[in-house]
XYZ file of C-alpha atoms in Angstrom:
551
model
C -10.451 39.402 -29.435
C -9.429 36.991 -26.677
C -5.732 36.949 -25.827
C -4.451 33.453 -25.053
C -1.643 33.108 -22.525
C 1.689 31.807 -23.858
C 4.552 29.852 -22.355
C 7.511 27.843 -23.627
C 6.641 24.550 -21.927
C 3.298 23.434 -20.541
C 3.473 20.486 -18.125
C 0.249 18.606 -17.352
C 0.474 16.971 -13.929
C 2.928 17.430 -11.077
C 3.838 13.882 -10.047
C 7.209 12.309 -10.788
C 6.902 12.695 -14.556
C 5.730 16.302 -14.404
C 7.802 17.658 -11.525
C 11.106 16.322 -12.865
C 10.510 17.772 -16.330
C 9.327 21.082 -14.876
C 12.423 21.466 -12.715
C 14.984 20.726 -15.397
C 13.321 22.871 -18.050
C 12.826 25.815 -15.693
C 16.376 25.512 -14.380
C 17.563 25.486 -17.979
C 15.910 28.818 -18.709
C 12.522 27.913 -20.209
C 9.263 29.504 -19.165
C 7.321 26.652 -17.562
C 3.705 26.405 -16.424
C 2.446 23.309 -14.584
C -1.291 22.570 -14.561
C -2.403 20.225 -11.781
C -5.954 18.925 -11.443
C -5.873 18.572 -7.649
C -5.281 20.863 -4.656
C -1.976 22.120 -3.266
C -1.531 20.911 0.319
C 1.563 20.819 2.487
C 2.717 19.694 5.929
C 0.125 20.232 8.612
C -2.686 20.445 6.052
C -2.558 16.659 5.735
C -5.226 15.206 8.024
C -4.963 11.871 9.767
C -8.606 10.938 9.271
C -11.076 9.999 6.538
C -13.678 12.710 7.040
C -15.160 14.186 3.892
C -13.203 17.252 2.838
C -10.055 16.153 4.661
C -6.866 15.556 2.745
C -7.772 11.885 2.374
C -10.722 12.627 0.091
C -9.163 15.658 -1.606
C -5.841 14.190 -2.732
C -6.998 10.810 -4.088
C -8.613 9.869 -7.376
C -10.458 6.546 -7.213
C -11.865 5.605 -10.599
C -14.036 2.508 -10.967
C -13.666 0.844 -14.342
C -15.104 -2.258 -15.964
C -13.057 -4.998 -14.298
C -10.336 -2.709 -12.921
C -10.374 0.209 -10.510
C -7.503 2.651 -10.142
C -6.421 4.550 -7.027
C -4.007 7.397 -7.771
C -2.893 10.802 -6.571
C -4.885 13.968 -7.276
C -2.840 16.847 -5.898
C 0.271 18.939 -6.393
C 3.031 16.358 -6.065
C 0.784 13.641 -7.505
C 1.538 10.080 -6.517
C 4.563 11.123 -4.464
C 2.212 12.622 -1.883
C 0.037 9.532 -1.458
C 2.470 6.689 -2.119
C 4.318 4.702 0.526
C 7.778 5.949 -0.558
C 9.099 2.479 -1.451
C 11.760 3.040 -4.140
C 13.258 -0.235 -5.425
C 14.781 -0.418 -8.895
C 13.196 -2.726 -11.453
C 14.856 -6.160 -11.718
C 17.117 -6.739 -14.704
C 14.781 -9.291 -16.320
C 11.957 -6.752 -16.538
C 13.590 -4.985 -19.472
C 13.598 -8.192 -21.536
C 9.923 -8.987 -20.964
C 7.863 -9.945 -24.018
C 4.395 -9.976 -22.523
C 1.389 -10.428 -24.774
C 3.110 -9.178 -27.960
C 5.621 -12.042 -28.020
C 8.709 -9.870 -28.422
C 10.663 -7.437 -26.275
C 8.359 -4.632 -25.087
C 11.037 -2.159 -24.019
C 13.010 -0.064 -26.512
C 16.391 -1.597 -27.376
C 18.087 1.529 -25.999
C 16.820 0.889 -22.455
C 18.081 -1.800 -20.102
C 18.831 -1.946 -16.414
C 22.447 -0.964 -17.188
C 21.515 2.063 -19.301
C 18.867 3.182 -16.796
C 21.060 2.863 -13.688
C 22.708 6.318 -14.060
C 19.254 7.876 -14.175
C 18.168 5.858 -11.140
C 21.236 7.323 -9.426
C 20.087 10.863 -10.240
C 16.734 10.240 -8.593
C 18.327 8.576 -5.556
C 20.504 11.656 -5.078
C 17.700 14.150 -5.611
C 15.005 12.882 -3.229
C 17.157 11.286 -1.626
C 16.549 7.528 -1.418
C 18.115 5.504 1.402
C 18.212 1.843 2.370
C 16.322 0.890 5.519
C 17.782 -1.637 7.934
C 16.059 -3.842 10.469
C 16.269 -1.132 13.124
C 13.861 0.932 10.987
C 11.296 -1.839 10.677
C 8.102 -1.560 12.801
C 6.017 -4.415 14.204
C 4.232 -5.388 10.985
C 7.458 -5.556 8.984
C 9.143 -7.558 11.713
C 6.241 -9.990 11.809
C 6.397 -10.507 8.044
C 10.172 -10.922 8.154
C 9.910 -13.482 10.958
C 7.182 -15.404 9.114
C 9.290 -15.454 5.941
C 12.299 -16.773 7.885
C 10.129 -19.440 9.513
C 8.984 -20.542 6.039
C 12.538 -20.683 4.691
C 12.135 -17.516 2.634
C 14.197 -14.367 2.605
C 12.912 -10.897 3.415
C 14.524 -7.497 3.002
C 13.920 -3.966 4.268
C 13.075 -1.891 1.194
C 14.813 1.303 0.003
C 12.669 4.346 0.697
C 12.409 8.078 0.200
C 11.850 8.734 3.910
C 13.689 10.888 6.413
C 13.925 8.251 9.109
C 14.738 10.808 11.804
C 11.434 12.597 11.152
C 9.216 9.527 10.797
C 6.891 8.918 13.763
C 5.563 5.519 12.543
C 2.054 6.977 12.505
C 1.149 4.919 9.396
C -0.817 7.758 7.783
C 1.672 8.422 4.995
C -0.805 7.217 2.380
C -2.775 10.418 3.074
C 0.238 12.735 2.856
C 2.875 13.212 5.525
C 2.179 16.023 7.983
C 5.684 15.680 9.449
C 7.524 16.074 6.108
C 9.232 12.754 6.756
C 8.189 11.362 3.389
C 10.383 12.909 0.731
C 7.595 13.735 -1.668
C 8.083 16.071 -4.621
C 6.774 18.887 -2.419
C 10.196 18.911 -0.757
C 12.623 18.705 -3.707
C 11.840 18.977 -7.423
C 8.760 21.204 -7.133
C 10.195 23.913 -4.841
C 13.340 23.877 -6.979
C 11.215 24.403 -10.095
C 9.459 27.313 -8.396
C 12.816 28.822 -7.467
C 13.688 28.884 -11.179
C 10.465 30.653 -12.127
C 8.082 27.800 -12.915
C 4.410 28.412 -12.154
C 2.250 25.705 -10.570
C -1.505 26.095 -10.833
C -3.658 23.701 -8.789
C -7.279 22.808 -9.554
C -6.633 23.098 -13.311
C -7.989 20.075 -15.170
C -6.758 19.780 -18.771
C -9.424 18.719 -21.260
C -7.726 18.564 -24.664
C -4.918 19.834 -26.867
C -5.216 21.577 -30.239
C -2.671 22.864 -32.735
C -1.758 26.508 -33.173
C -0.915 28.169 -36.483
C 2.785 28.416 -35.602
C 3.147 24.668 -35.028
C 2.751 24.748 -31.272
C -0.099 23.544 -29.096
C -3.045 25.141 -27.322
C -3.950 23.412 -24.067
C -7.563 23.843 -22.961
C -8.410 23.479 -19.280
C -11.164 23.865 -16.709
C -10.661 25.369 -13.255
C -12.329 23.170 -10.647
C -14.123 24.247 -7.496
C -12.042 23.680 -4.352
C -14.757 21.625 -2.643
C -16.914 20.075 -5.369
C -14.714 18.852 -8.205
C -17.803 18.455 -10.408
C -18.260 22.234 -10.519
C -16.426 24.353 -13.065
C -15.096 27.588 -11.560
C -13.502 28.864 -14.760
C -11.844 27.850 -18.010
C -9.047 28.925 -20.295
C -6.270 27.953 -22.672
C -2.493 28.300 -22.820
C -0.302 28.159 -25.914
C 2.998 26.298 -25.599
C 5.793 25.224 -27.907
C 6.312 21.992 -25.973
C 3.723 19.990 -24.010
C 4.733 17.397 -21.411
C 1.870 15.093 -20.468
C 2.241 13.613 -16.971
C -1.341 13.312 -15.758
C -0.993 9.620 -14.880
C -1.755 6.387 -16.698
C -5.461 6.786 -15.974
C -5.739 10.337 -17.330
C -3.031 10.940 -19.946
C -4.588 8.605 -22.563
C -8.017 10.150 -21.994
C -6.643 13.654 -22.657
C -5.013 12.424 -25.871
C -8.115 10.563 -26.998
C -10.211 13.686 -26.450
C -7.623 15.692 -28.419
C -7.876 13.510 -31.534
C -10.520 15.638 -33.311
C -8.214 18.644 -32.901
C -4.781 17.061 -33.434
C -5.538 14.268 -35.870
C -5.267 10.504 -35.400
C -3.503 9.216 -32.303
C -1.118 6.251 -32.354
C -3.126 3.056 -32.001
C -1.448 2.272 -28.663
C -2.887 5.384 -26.957
C -5.336 4.056 -24.378
C -4.347 0.426 -24.942
C -1.989 -2.030 -23.201
C -2.880 -0.685 -19.743
C -1.189 -2.597 -16.926
C -2.184 -2.741 -13.283
C 1.401 -3.788 -12.430
C 0.034 -7.277 -11.785
C -1.190 -6.183 -8.351
C -3.151 -8.177 -5.807
C -3.750 -7.976 -2.060
C -4.217 -10.616 0.626
C -5.248 -10.069 4.226
C -3.896 -12.404 6.887
C -5.500 -12.594 10.336
C -2.943 -13.777 12.878
C -3.434 -16.022 15.852
C -1.663 -14.052 18.571
C -0.838 -17.167 20.574
C 0.822 -18.754 17.556
C 2.794 -15.568 16.917
C 4.201 -15.951 20.431
C 4.688 -19.708 20.407
C 5.896 -20.283 16.839
C 7.767 -17.081 16.062
C 8.779 -16.199 19.594
C 7.680 -12.584 19.189
C 6.454 -10.319 21.938
C 6.274 -6.611 22.716
C 7.151 -4.814 25.893
C 3.481 -4.807 26.954
C 3.327 -8.584 26.551
C 1.254 -8.487 23.362
C 2.736 -10.722 20.656
C 1.704 -8.467 17.757
C -1.497 -6.361 17.515
C 0.608 -3.671 15.835
C -0.991 -3.424 12.400
C -1.567 0.333 12.655
C 1.962 1.126 13.883
C 4.624 1.779 11.293
C 4.965 3.049 7.746
C 3.808 1.711 4.412
C 5.730 -1.230 2.977
C 8.980 -1.636 4.861
C 9.789 -5.336 4.274
C 9.589 -7.314 1.022
C 10.257 -10.875 -0.058
C 12.034 -10.914 -3.411
C 12.688 -14.670 -3.695
C 10.569 -14.889 -6.840
C 12.323 -12.008 -8.628
C 14.376 -14.594 -10.462
C 15.114 -14.019 -14.122
C 15.525 -17.756 -14.699
C 11.843 -18.324 -13.923
C 9.332 -18.235 -16.792
C 7.442 -15.018 -17.406
C 4.261 -14.658 -15.299
C 5.813 -16.696 -12.479
C 7.873 -13.808 -11.109
C 6.547 -11.546 -8.365
C 7.418 -9.720 -5.177
C 5.548 -9.735 -1.875
C 5.412 -6.702 0.428
C 3.985 -6.149 3.852
C 1.625 -3.205 3.442
C -0.724 -1.058 5.498
C -4.083 0.256 4.325
C -5.801 2.413 6.951
C -9.317 1.329 8.005
C -11.777 2.255 5.295
C -10.849 1.084 1.822
C -8.943 -1.948 3.106
C -11.550 -3.052 5.615
C -14.294 -2.954 2.966
C -12.447 -5.221 0.533
C -10.929 -7.651 3.056
C -12.630 -11.050 2.922
C -13.187 -13.473 5.785
C -10.996 -16.613 5.690
C -12.982 -19.867 5.981
C -16.294 -18.008 5.992
C -19.455 -20.116 6.107
C -21.524 -17.159 4.916
C -20.683 -14.084 2.831
C -16.951 -13.427 2.619
C -16.852 -9.609 2.575
C -19.901 -8.557 4.633
C -22.112 -9.914 7.367
C -21.610 -11.238 10.895
C -18.329 -13.013 10.187
C -16.941 -9.883 8.562
C -17.884 -7.924 11.683
C -15.827 -10.311 13.783
C -12.933 -9.979 11.341
C -13.031 -6.199 11.736
C -13.023 -6.535 15.517
C -9.614 -8.229 15.217
C -8.120 -5.741 12.740
C -5.080 -4.990 14.923
C -3.914 -8.561 14.255
C -4.046 -8.178 10.492
C -1.206 -8.196 8.006
C -1.824 -7.107 4.419
C 0.459 -8.608 1.776
C 0.809 -6.820 -1.544
C 1.690 -8.755 -4.704
C 3.303 -7.126 -7.735
C 3.498 -9.622 -10.586
C 3.487 -9.736 -14.397
C 0.274 -9.171 -16.311
C -0.646 -9.132 -19.994
C -1.355 -5.380 -20.409
C -5.045 -6.244 -20.837
C -6.535 -2.810 -20.140
C -8.224 -0.750 -22.871
C -9.802 2.695 -22.511
C -13.209 3.179 -24.133
C -15.068 6.344 -25.148
C -13.903 9.443 -23.311
C -16.104 10.925 -20.574
C -17.564 14.379 -21.091
C -14.761 15.976 -19.073
C -11.788 14.900 -17.000
C -10.821 11.245 -16.893
C -14.066 9.942 -15.400
C -17.677 10.681 -14.664
C -17.489 12.030 -11.133
C -19.851 10.236 -8.759
C -19.210 12.441 -5.721
C -17.836 15.846 -4.888
C -14.353 14.451 -4.437
C -12.317 11.301 -5.051
C -14.847 8.932 -6.657
C -15.563 8.512 -10.362
C -16.476 5.984 -13.034
C -14.110 5.662 -15.951
C -13.949 3.954 -19.331
C -11.165 1.443 -18.591
C -12.069 -2.146 -19.486
C -9.933 -4.923 -18.004
C -10.285 -8.672 -18.428
C -7.397 -10.614 -16.849
C -5.943 -13.276 -19.124
C -5.016 -16.806 -18.127
C -1.393 -15.644 -17.776
C -2.335 -12.907 -15.317
C -4.673 -15.164 -13.354
C -1.990 -17.841 -13.110
C 0.481 -15.298 -11.722
C -2.033 -14.156 -9.117
C -2.783 -17.746 -8.121
C 0.912 -18.548 -7.673
C 1.485 -15.460 -5.549
C -1.616 -16.239 -3.441
C -0.235 -19.729 -2.840
C 3.126 -18.291 -1.787
C 1.437 -15.943 0.704
C -0.520 -18.839 2.207
C 2.594 -20.990 2.413
C 4.413 -18.291 4.360
C 1.658 -17.083 6.669
C -0.520 -20.143 7.265
C 2.423 -22.400 8.112
C 2.047 -23.980 11.572
C -1.247 -22.184 12.118
C 0.204 -18.670 12.267
C -2.649 -17.027 10.362
C -5.530 -17.497 7.961
C -5.236 -15.765 4.593
C -7.816 -14.549 2.094
C -7.409 -12.358 -1.023
C -9.253 -9.067 -1.217
C -12.567 -9.368 -2.978
C -12.895 -8.550 -6.675
C -16.681 -8.580 -6.408
C -17.003 -4.933 -5.398
C -14.713 -3.012 -7.772
C -13.077 -5.753 -9.839
C -9.302 -5.925 -9.852
C -7.524 -2.855 -8.488
C -4.218 -1.108 -8.765
C -2.388 1.732 -7.069
C 0.330 1.657 -9.743
C -1.335 2.176 -13.156
C 1.083 1.811 -16.076
C 1.581 1.484 -19.838
C -1.472 3.169 -21.408
C 0.795 5.333 -23.656
C 3.931 3.284 -23.581
C 7.377 3.733 -25.089
C 8.730 1.167 -27.526
C 10.393 0.481 -30.858
C 7.326 -0.872 -32.675
C 4.808 1.820 -33.727
C 2.079 -0.834 -33.766
C 2.383 -1.540 -30.033
C 3.789 1.691 -28.562
C 2.460 5.237 -28.513
C 5.845 6.865 -27.869
C 9.328 6.489 -29.294
C 12.246 5.789 -26.966
C 12.608 9.552 -26.287
C 9.009 9.657 -24.957
C 7.757 11.765 -27.886
C 4.222 11.000 -29.103
C 4.395 9.360 -32.503
C 3.309 11.671 -35.378
C 2.851 14.583 -32.962
C 6.252 16.279 -32.535
C 6.604 18.440 -29.461
C 4.268 16.351 -27.269
C 6.029 14.169 -24.700
C 4.675 11.730 -22.087
C 6.746 11.142 -18.936
C 4.403 9.554 -16.367
C 3.610 5.934 -15.565
C 1.674 5.549 -18.800
C 5.032 5.537 -20.641
C 6.320 2.451 -18.765
C 5.894 -0.521 -21.161
C 4.548 -3.055 -18.660
C 4.423 -4.453 -15.152
C 7.654 -4.131 -13.162
C 7.122 -6.712 -10.355
C 8.149 -3.997 -7.854
C 6.916 -0.537 -6.856
C 7.243 1.614 -9.993
C 7.912 5.129 -8.638
C 11.700 4.858 -8.911
C 11.484 3.635 -12.511
C 8.946 6.292 -13.533
C 11.231 8.952 -12.071
C 14.363 7.532 -13.720
C 12.641 7.390 -17.107
C 11.497 10.989 -16.665
C 15.070 12.051 -15.891
C 16.241 10.170 -18.985
C 13.583 11.841 -21.175
C 14.511 15.409 -20.225
C 17.552 15.839 -22.537
C 15.402 14.910 -25.537
C 12.696 17.336 -24.447
C 15.316 20.071 -24.094
C 16.581 19.325 -27.611
C 13.055 19.482 -29.044
C 12.438 22.769 -27.245
C 15.669 24.215 -28.660
C 14.595 23.218 -32.160
C 11.354 25.116 -31.588
C 13.172 28.278 -30.599
C 13.113 27.967 -26.805
C 16.244 29.278 -25.089
C 16.910 26.381 -22.750
C 19.882 24.235 -21.784
C 20.320 20.921 -19.972
C 22.641 20.306 -17.034
C 21.037 21.446 -13.779
C 22.243 19.778 -10.575
C 19.944 17.892 -8.252
C 17.306 20.118 -6.652
C 19.433 20.388 -3.489
C 22.499 21.424 -5.484
C 24.255 18.037 -5.488
C 26.238 17.369 -8.646
C 27.472 13.761 -8.595
C 24.418 12.465 -10.443
C 24.579 15.268 -12.978
C 28.219 14.544 -13.721
C 27.409 10.852 -14.192
C 24.708 11.384 -16.819
C 26.120 14.318 -18.776
C 28.361 12.064 -20.899
C 25.214 10.193 -21.937
C 23.570 13.313 -23.373
C 26.461 15.365 -24.781
C 25.580 16.391 -28.311
C 21.879 15.659 -27.881
C 21.018 18.902 -26.118
C 23.242 21.516 -27.671
C 25.682 21.415 -24.737
């Protein structure tokens, strides 16, 4: 007879949704196991190159879909390891969005006002700080100056970065070897470990089944450290509570694969996927115009040529985050850096007479890459994505040993989404092509379709069971004891970077998870301080949860 391992709470994924739940539940006294599909790397293990087998291929998951491709984290710490640490809060109007369903998408219990105390908890825990113009490197300064020249505003963005440690190496997308980026490896996860949680890397969850006592059995594969297509082992763990936080590209696939074992899933599982309305443009600057029009220069006499110097998005233009504007006309623009590789492949040639993304003119474009500026749009889409039949294992059919796969996501942008992209493209051109500063071209959709680094909404919260997979406490409808706390729970596009909102929603969901665990016989309480011991945020939210968690 095979003995199956048991725990109180099984957390699937270790990004913001998983790490936050794991910490609070472990600190409250529950036995917690975290299963993470990717490797566990820290500090100096993060390589500043793109060689096969380096951190850059090990910690990413790039899944090509039908019309939409998704780039996400695949490691302990999840998206917090590979994101750019931009942490703005969602604008107030976001919570009143109607989108394609024609009525408010968000639960009535959630607004910017009700979420702000939970945002505060996250800001205290990481912590998040506001950059000023002294923190802004060349690329951010160039974008800020171009915005000012065009009569637009620009702002340094709030970030989860230790500015004293940052070297402006611009490799933070591949993990920070200097521990300047305040990823979950430095706060929630070590705090969870200190309270007895177990984190198991290279464990890919396949499906959930019910146990005779009303709990859940989570079946997983252990992946080979080098070739993720190879199974190095398998097993199952029984848990009273399951927290799904595998990401918006994987959580719905796990639930879809679980349907034969658990029974029918809510109809919204694997539907209403949002790419956060994202789009990228590459601008190629005329260095003489940068000097003559903007009056910029560096100490070596070069006007710009600083694309590779800096850190992620550090300056944003939020002029179009205006709640008085109609839906689908609201967006933010961020200066962004993609290291040579992915970005250089998809960048198109402005005013090309031949092919736009390959050929002789593209070669000349690449020669001038130090004069680039990449502008990232986050707009409002129609939640058009739908997941098809599940792959044999994991969330995709792996095409290579690491990183690359083909998934079942189908995405066809609607007229609303396309109109939003067109308006944001026009705004980028108006800012950067003014007075001959630069020539601008969107990234090509011919290679991988649309693309997103912020997948959302494939198992979203809501009030209407017909259009949401989760109730407002993040519990899966008709499947008590299963909770979803990652980006898939966010109802729709946010028009800004979503990490802060995903984390705040996860913090908000924890008291309900604690209550459900208590009802299932788990000895756990809610009320832990921030991972570093700070208590101001805890004191602020405790009045919101008194009576809901047995405290």
